DNA sequence: GACATATTGAAAATCTTTTTCATTAAGTAT
DNA sequence: ATACTTAATGAAAAAGATTTTCAATATGTC
């Protein structure tokens, strides 16, 4: 597995291994998008990912960013994050596994763990409504400590 | 306040009064959009609202649907609902005040009340992270009773 | 009914995302 | 290393969603 960027991110390596395992080719464009997503601590829109990733792959097209995001979403390595402004951002699953704090100023995403027992909330609702709950999205919107000043 | 549609919906009347109070004109296009939103029990996309509302106002343009939705959102009489497919729907606030069940099949929205004490969840998070939480979005995605068959 | 102007609809412009298709390059076999 | 197969790519076009522009219209007021 030849290295392409001087930087070797273990998170990137893990996803690459998974892609390989599933028979996908480990291309330079895919690596570049992956690198950007895994080194970011906030959610990025496709256009922003495109700009950043061209540092690693100057020929990268925006179309491939969309395709890679779709692929990685399907494998659940990244998640789409709903943004109030109407656009959608993407963040690595580690950052966005269903419960997050989103700063309306700097768009930083903070995942809060220790909350996978939303079943306490969900179970009674399922019983009362007859709904079958398959997934959930909990977003707390506000201001991060830095942006409150 | 001259009536335009034969149907007189008290929810519609209440919003109209609010619009009037703020100095907005009570136009036929606005009434038609409002009527559709207030008689619906699910979240509707702008295009769908446009189709339905033309029953009440045949000359209605899609642009005005968007403008009215923006106006009503600002006054918090309707809320934008995030949909997994990437589109956005709108539902009256009563249906979508922050916690809802959304059927991935028929897109029905069920609001579950008696849950305004999310503070139990939010307060500790604010303390731990320093985040100032201003708003929240809790969506439970799954299948409604009818669509489970 | 006349008036001032907020509101409207059509068209054009923007912005986001998807589809198409000829070209390129990753993985594999020589 | 070289040749081969075909998955993957990028450019352009298409499709979709939303916003802006602007002349015409309809609302609330006098
Ligand atoms: Mn959304
Ligand atoms: Mn979870
Ligand atoms: Zn911030
Ligand atoms: Zn359903």
Coordinates of C-alpha atoms (C1' of nucleotides) and ligand atoms in Angstrom, one line a residue:
Chain A
X1 CA 0.0 0.0 0.0
X2 CA 2.1 2.9 -1.3
X3 CA 1.9 6.1 0.6
X4 CA 0.9 9.2 -1.4
X5 CA 0.8 12.0 1.1
X6 CA 3.7 12.6 3.4
X7 CA 1.2 12.6 6.3
X8 CA 0.0 9.2 7.4
X9 CA -3.2 9.4 9.3
X10 CA -4.2 6.2 11.1
X11 CA -7.9 7.1 10.7
X12 CA -7.4 7.4 7.0
X13 CA -5.5 4.1 6.9
X14 CA -8.4 2.3 8.6
X15 CA -10.9 3.4 6.1
X16 CA -8.6 2.7 3.2
X17 CA -8.2 -0.9 4.5
X18 CA -12.0 -1.2 4.6
X19 CA -12.4 0.1 1.0
X20 CA -9.8 -2.4 -0.1
X21 CA -11.5 -5.2 1.7
X22 CA -14.7 -4.4 -0.2
X23 CA -13.0 -4.3 -3.5
X24 CA -12.8 -0.6 -4.1
X25 CA -9.7 0.9 -5.7
X26 CA -7.6 3.1 -3.6
X27 CA -7.3 6.1 -5.8
X28 CA -5.6 9.4 -5.3
X29 CA -8.8 11.4 -5.5
X30 CA -10.4 9.2 -2.8
X31 CA -7.4 9.4 -0.6
X32 CA -7.4 13.2 -0.8
X33 CA -11.1 13.5 0.2
X34 CA -10.6 11.0 3.0
X35 CA -7.5 12.8 4.3
X36 CA -9.5 16.1 4.5
X37 CA -12.4 14.5 6.3
X38 CA -10.3 12.7 8.8
X39 CA -8.1 15.7 9.7
X40 CA -11.2 18.0 10.2
X41 CA -12.9 18.7 13.5
X42 CA -16.0 20.2 12.0
X43 CA -18.5 19.5 9.4
X44 CA -17.6 20.5 5.9
X45 CA -19.7 21.1 2.9
X46 CA -18.8 19.4 -0.4
X47 CA -17.4 22.6 -1.9
X48 CA -15.2 23.2 1.1
X49 CA -13.9 19.6 1.0
X50 CA -13.2 20.1 -2.7
X51 CA -11.1 23.2 -2.1
X52 CA -9.1 21.6 0.7
X53 CA -8.6 18.2 -1.0
X54 CA -7.0 19.8 -4.1
X55 CA -4.0 20.4 -1.9
X56 CA -3.5 16.7 -2.1
X57 CA -4.9 16.0 -5.5
X58 CA -4.9 19.1 -7.7
X59 CA -6.9 17.5 -10.5
X60 CA -9.7 16.5 -8.2
X61 CA -13.2 17.2 -9.5
X62 CA -16.2 18.2 -7.4
X63 CA -18.1 15.3 -8.8
X64 CA -15.7 12.9 -7.3
X65 CA -16.1 14.6 -3.9
X66 CA -19.8 13.9 -4.1
X67 CA -19.2 10.3 -5.2
X68 CA -16.7 9.7 -2.4
X69 CA -19.0 11.2 0.2
X70 CA -21.8 9.0 -1.0
X71 CA -19.5 5.9 -0.8
X72 CA -18.2 6.8 2.6
X73 CA -21.7 7.6 3.9
X74 CA -22.9 4.2 2.7
X75 CA -20.1 2.5 4.6
X76 CA -20.9 4.8 7.6
X77 CA -17.5 6.3 7.9
X78 CA -19.0 9.7 7.5
X79 CA -22.4 11.2 8.3
X80 CA -24.4 13.9 6.8
X81 CA -25.1 16.7 9.2
X82 CA -28.2 18.8 8.9
X83 CA -27.5 22.6 9.0
X84 CA -30.0 25.2 9.7
X85 CA -28.9 27.3 6.8
X86 CA -30.3 24.7 4.4
X87 CA -27.0 23.3 3.3
X88 CA -25.6 19.9 4.3
X89 CA -22.2 19.2 5.8
X90 CA -20.3 16.0 6.3
X91 CA -18.3 14.9 9.3
X92 CA -16.5 11.7 10.1
X93 CA -18.8 9.3 12.1
X94 CA -16.6 9.6 15.1
X95 CA -17.7 13.3 15.3
X96 CA -21.3 12.8 14.3
X97 CA -22.8 9.6 15.4
X98 CA -26.3 11.0 16.0
X99 CA -25.9 13.4 18.9
X100 CA -24.0 16.6 18.4
X101 CA -23.6 20.1 19.4
X102 CA -23.3 22.5 16.5
X103 CA -22.0 26.0 16.8
X104 CA -24.1 28.3 14.6
X105 CA -21.1 30.7 14.3
X106 CA -18.1 28.5 13.4
X107 CA -20.0 25.4 12.5
X108 CA -17.9 23.3 14.8
X109 CA -19.4 19.9 15.6
X110 CA -18.9 18.4 19.0
X111 CA -20.0 14.9 19.5
X112 CA -21.2 14.1 23.0
X113 CA -20.7 10.5 23.9
X114 CA -22.1 8.5 26.8
X115 CA -25.6 8.9 25.5
X116 CA -26.3 5.8 23.4
X117 CA -29.0 5.0 25.9
X118 CA -31.5 7.1 24.2
X119 CA -33.6 4.0 24.5
X120 CA -34.8 5.4 27.8
X121 CA -36.4 8.1 25.8
X122 CA -37.3 6.0 22.7
X123 CA -38.8 2.9 24.2
X124 CA -41.9 4.6 25.8
X125 CA -42.5 6.5 22.6
X126 CA -42.5 3.4 20.5
X127 CA -45.0 1.8 22.8
X128 CA -47.3 4.8 22.9
X129 CA -47.3 5.6 19.2
X130 CA -46.7 2.2 17.5
X131 CA -43.9 3.7 15.6
X132 CA -40.9 1.6 14.8
X133 CA -37.8 3.8 15.5
X134 CA -34.9 2.8 13.3
X135 CA -32.6 5.8 13.7
X136 CA -32.4 9.1 15.5
X137 CA -30.9 12.5 15.1
X138 CA -30.3 14.8 18.0
X139 CA -28.8 18.1 17.4
X140 CA -28.2 20.8 19.9
X141 CA -27.7 24.2 18.3
X142 CA -26.0 27.1 19.9
X143 CA -22.7 28.7 20.6
X144 CA -19.4 27.1 21.4
X145 CA -17.3 28.5 24.3
X146 CA -15.0 30.4 21.8
X147 CA -17.9 32.0 19.9
X148 CA -19.7 33.3 23.0
X149 CA -17.3 36.2 23.6
Chain B
X1 CA -61.6 40.6 7.4
X2 CA -63.3 39.3 4.3
X3 CA -63.4 35.6 4.0
X4 CA -62.1 34.1 0.7
X5 CA -62.3 30.3 1.0
X6 CA -65.6 28.7 2.1
X7 CA -63.6 26.8 4.7
X8 CA -62.7 28.8 7.8
X9 CA -59.9 27.2 9.8
X10 CA -59.3 28.7 13.2
X11 CA -55.6 27.9 12.9
X12 CA -55.5 29.9 9.8
X13 CA -57.4 32.8 11.3
X14 CA -55.0 33.0 14.2
X15 CA -51.9 33.3 11.9
X16 CA -53.8 35.8 9.7
X17 CA -54.4 37.9 12.8
X18 CA -50.8 37.8 13.7
X19 CA -49.8 38.8 10.2
X20 CA -52.2 41.7 10.3
X21 CA -50.8 42.7 13.7
X22 CA -47.3 43.0 12.3
X23 CA -48.5 45.1 9.3
X24 CA -48.4 42.4 6.6
X25 CA -51.1 42.4 4.0
X26 CA -53.6 39.5 4.0
X27 CA -53.4 38.5 0.4
X28 CA -55.0 35.7 -1.4
X29 CA -51.7 33.9 -2.2
X30 CA -50.6 34.0 1.4
X31 CA -54.0 32.7 2.6
X32 CA -53.8 29.8 0.2
X33 CA -50.4 28.7 1.4
X34 CA -51.5 29.1 5.0
X35 CA -54.6 27.1 4.4
X36 CA -52.7 24.2 2.9
X37 CA -50.1 24.2 5.7
X38 CA -52.7 24.3 8.5
X39 CA -54.9 21.5 7.0
X40 CA -52.0 19.2 6.5
X41 CA -50.9 16.5 9.0
X42 CA -47.5 15.9 7.5
X43 CA -44.6 17.9 6.3
X44 CA -44.8 19.2 2.7
X45 CA -42.2 20.3 0.3
X46 CA -42.6 23.7 -1.3
X47 CA -43.5 22.2 -4.7
X48 CA -46.3 20.1 -3.1
X49 CA -47.6 23.1 -1.2
X50 CA -47.6 24.9 -4.5
X51 CA -49.7 22.2 -6.2
X52 CA -52.2 22.0 -3.3
X53 CA -52.5 25.8 -2.8
X54 CA -53.4 26.5 -6.4
X55 CA -56.8 24.9 -5.6
X56 CA -57.4 28.1 -3.5
X57 CA -55.4 30.5 -5.6
X58 CA -54.9 29.3 -9.2
X59 CA -52.5 32.1 -10.1
X60 CA -50.1 31.3 -7.2
X61 CA -46.5 31.2 -8.1
X62 CA -43.9 28.9 -6.6
X63 CA -41.8 32.0 -5.7
X64 CA -44.6 33.2 -3.4
X65 CA -44.7 29.8 -1.7
X66 CA -41.0 30.2 -0.8
X67 CA -41.5 33.8 0.3
X68 CA -44.5 32.8 2.5
X69 CA -42.7 29.9 4.0
X70 CA -39.8 32.2 4.9
X71 CA -42.2 34.7 6.4
X72 CA -44.1 32.1 8.4
X73 CA -40.8 30.4 9.5
X74 CA -39.5 33.7 10.8
X75 CA -42.7 34.1 12.8
X76 CA -42.3 30.5 14.0
X77 CA -45.7 29.4 12.7
X78 CA -44.1 26.8 10.6
X79 CA -40.9 24.9 11.0
X80 CA -38.5 23.4 8.4
X81 CA -38.1 19.7 8.8
X82 CA -34.9 17.9 7.8
X83 CA -35.5 14.9 5.6
X84 CA -33.0 12.1 5.0
X85 CA -33.4 12.3 1.3
X86 CA -31.8 15.7 1.3
X87 CA -35.0 17.8 0.6
X88 CA -36.6 19.9 3.2
X89 CA -40.3 19.9 4.2
X90 CA -42.4 22.3 6.1
X91 CA -44.9 21.6 8.8
X92 CA -46.9 23.8 11.1
X93 CA -45.1 24.4 14.4
X94 CA -47.7 22.5 16.3
X95 CA -46.6 19.4 14.4
X96 CA -42.9 20.1 14.5
X97 CA -41.8 22.0 17.5
X98 CA -38.5 20.2 17.8
X99 CA -39.2 16.6 18.5
X100 CA -40.8 14.5 15.9
X101 CA -41.3 11.0 14.5
X102 CA -40.9 10.9 10.8
X103 CA -42.0 7.9 8.7
X104 CA -39.4 7.2 6.0
X105 CA -42.1 5.7 3.8
X106 CA -45.0 8.2 3.9
X107 CA -43.1 11.2 5.4
X108 CA -45.8 11.6 8.0
X109 CA -44.7 13.7 10.9
X110 CA -45.9 12.9 14.4
X111 CA -45.0 15.4 17.1
X112 CA -44.6 13.8 20.5
X113 CA -45.4 16.3 23.3
X114 CA -44.7 16.0 27.0
X115 CA -41.0 16.2 26.3
X116 CA -40.2 19.8 26.8
X117 CA -38.1 18.8 29.7
X118 CA -35.1 18.0 27.5
X119 CA -33.4 20.2 29.9
X120 CA -32.7 17.1 31.9
X121 CA -30.5 16.1 29.0
X122 CA -29.3 19.5 28.0
X123 CA -28.3 21.0 31.3
X124 CA -25.5 18.6 32.1
X125 CA -24.2 18.8 28.6
X126 CA -24.0 22.6 28.8
X127 CA -22.1 22.4 32.1
X128 CA -19.6 19.8 30.8
X129 CA -18.9 21.4 27.4
X130 CA -19.3 25.1 28.0
X131 CA -21.7 25.2 25.0
X132 CA -24.7 27.5 25.1
X133 CA -27.6 25.5 23.8
X134 CA -30.2 27.8 22.1
X135 CA -32.3 25.3 20.2
X136 CA -32.6 21.6 19.6
X137 CA -33.7 19.1 17.0
X138 CA -34.7 15.6 17.9
X139 CA -35.9 13.4 15.1
X140 CA -36.7 9.8 15.4
X141 CA -36.7 8.1 12.0
X142 CA -38.6 4.9 11.3
X143 CA -41.9 3.5 10.2
X144 CA -45.3 4.5 11.2
X145 CA -47.8 1.8 12.2
X146 CA -49.5 1.9 8.8
X147 CA -46.3 1.6 6.8
X148 CA -44.9 -1.4 8.8
X149 CA -47.2 -3.9 7.1
Chain C
dG1 C1' -63.0 55.4 -6.0
dA2 C1' -58.2 57.0 -6.0
dC3 C1' -53.7 56.5 -4.1
dA4 C1' -49.3 54.7 -2.3
dT5 C1' -46.8 50.8 -2.0
dA6 C1' -46.3 46.0 -0.4
dT7 C1' -46.8 42.0 -2.8
dT8 C1' -46.9 39.2 -6.7
dG9 C1' -45.6 36.1 -10.8
dA10 C1' -42.5 35.3 -14.7
dA11 C1' -38.0 35.0 -16.1
dA12 C1' -33.4 34.8 -15.1
dA13 C1' -29.8 33.9 -12.0
dT14 C1' -27.6 31.0 -8.3
dC15 C1' -26.5 27.2 -6.0
dT16 C1' -26.5 22.2 -5.1
dT17 C1' -26.5 17.7 -6.8
dT18 C1' -26.8 14.0 -10.4
dT19 C1' -26.2 12.0 -15.0
dT20 C1' -23.6 11.1 -19.2
dC21 C1' -19.7 9.8 -21.5
dA22 C1' -15.1 9.7 -23.3
dT23 C1' -10.6 9.4 -21.0
dT24 C1' -7.5 7.9 -17.3
dA25 C1' -5.3 5.1 -14.1
dA26 C1' -5.6 1.2 -10.3
dG27 C1' -5.1 -3.5 -9.8
dT28 C1' -3.7 -7.7 -11.8
dA29 C1' -1.8 -10.9 -14.9
dT30 C1' 2.0 -11.5 -17.9
Chain D
dA1 C1' 8.6 -3.6 -16.1
dT2 C1' 4.5 -4.1 -19.7
dA3 C1' 0.1 -5.1 -21.2
dC4 C1' -4.6 -5.6 -20.1
dT5 C1' -9.2 -5.1 -17.9
dT6 C1' -12.4 -2.2 -16.3
dA7 C1' -13.5 0.7 -12.1
dA8 C1' -13.0 5.4 -11.4
dT9 C1' -12.4 10.0 -13.0
dG10 C1' -13.3 14.9 -14.7
dA11 C1' -15.7 18.0 -17.9
dA12 C1' -19.9 19.2 -19.5
dA13 C1' -24.6 19.0 -19.5
dA14 C1' -28.8 18.2 -17.0
dA15 C1' -31.7 18.3 -13.2
dG16 C1' -33.4 20.3 -8.9
dA17 C1' -33.9 23.6 -5.4
dT18 C1' -33.9 28.3 -4.1
dT19 C1' -33.1 33.4 -4.7
dT20 C1' -33.0 37.7 -7.2
dT21 C1' -34.8 41.1 -10.4
dC22 C1' -38.4 43.8 -12.1
dA23 C1' -42.6 45.4 -14.2
dA24 C1' -47.4 44.5 -13.2
dT25 C1' -51.0 43.8 -9.7
dA26 C1' -53.8 43.9 -5.7
dT27 C1' -54.2 45.4 -0.8
dG28 C1' -55.1 48.6 2.9
dT29 C1' -55.9 53.4 3.6
dC30 C1' -57.7 58.0 2.7
Ligands
LIG1 MN1 -31.3 19.2 6.1
LIG2 MN1 -26.7 7.2 19.2
LIG3 ZN1 -18.2 28.3 17.5
LIG4 ZN1 -45.8 5.9 7.2

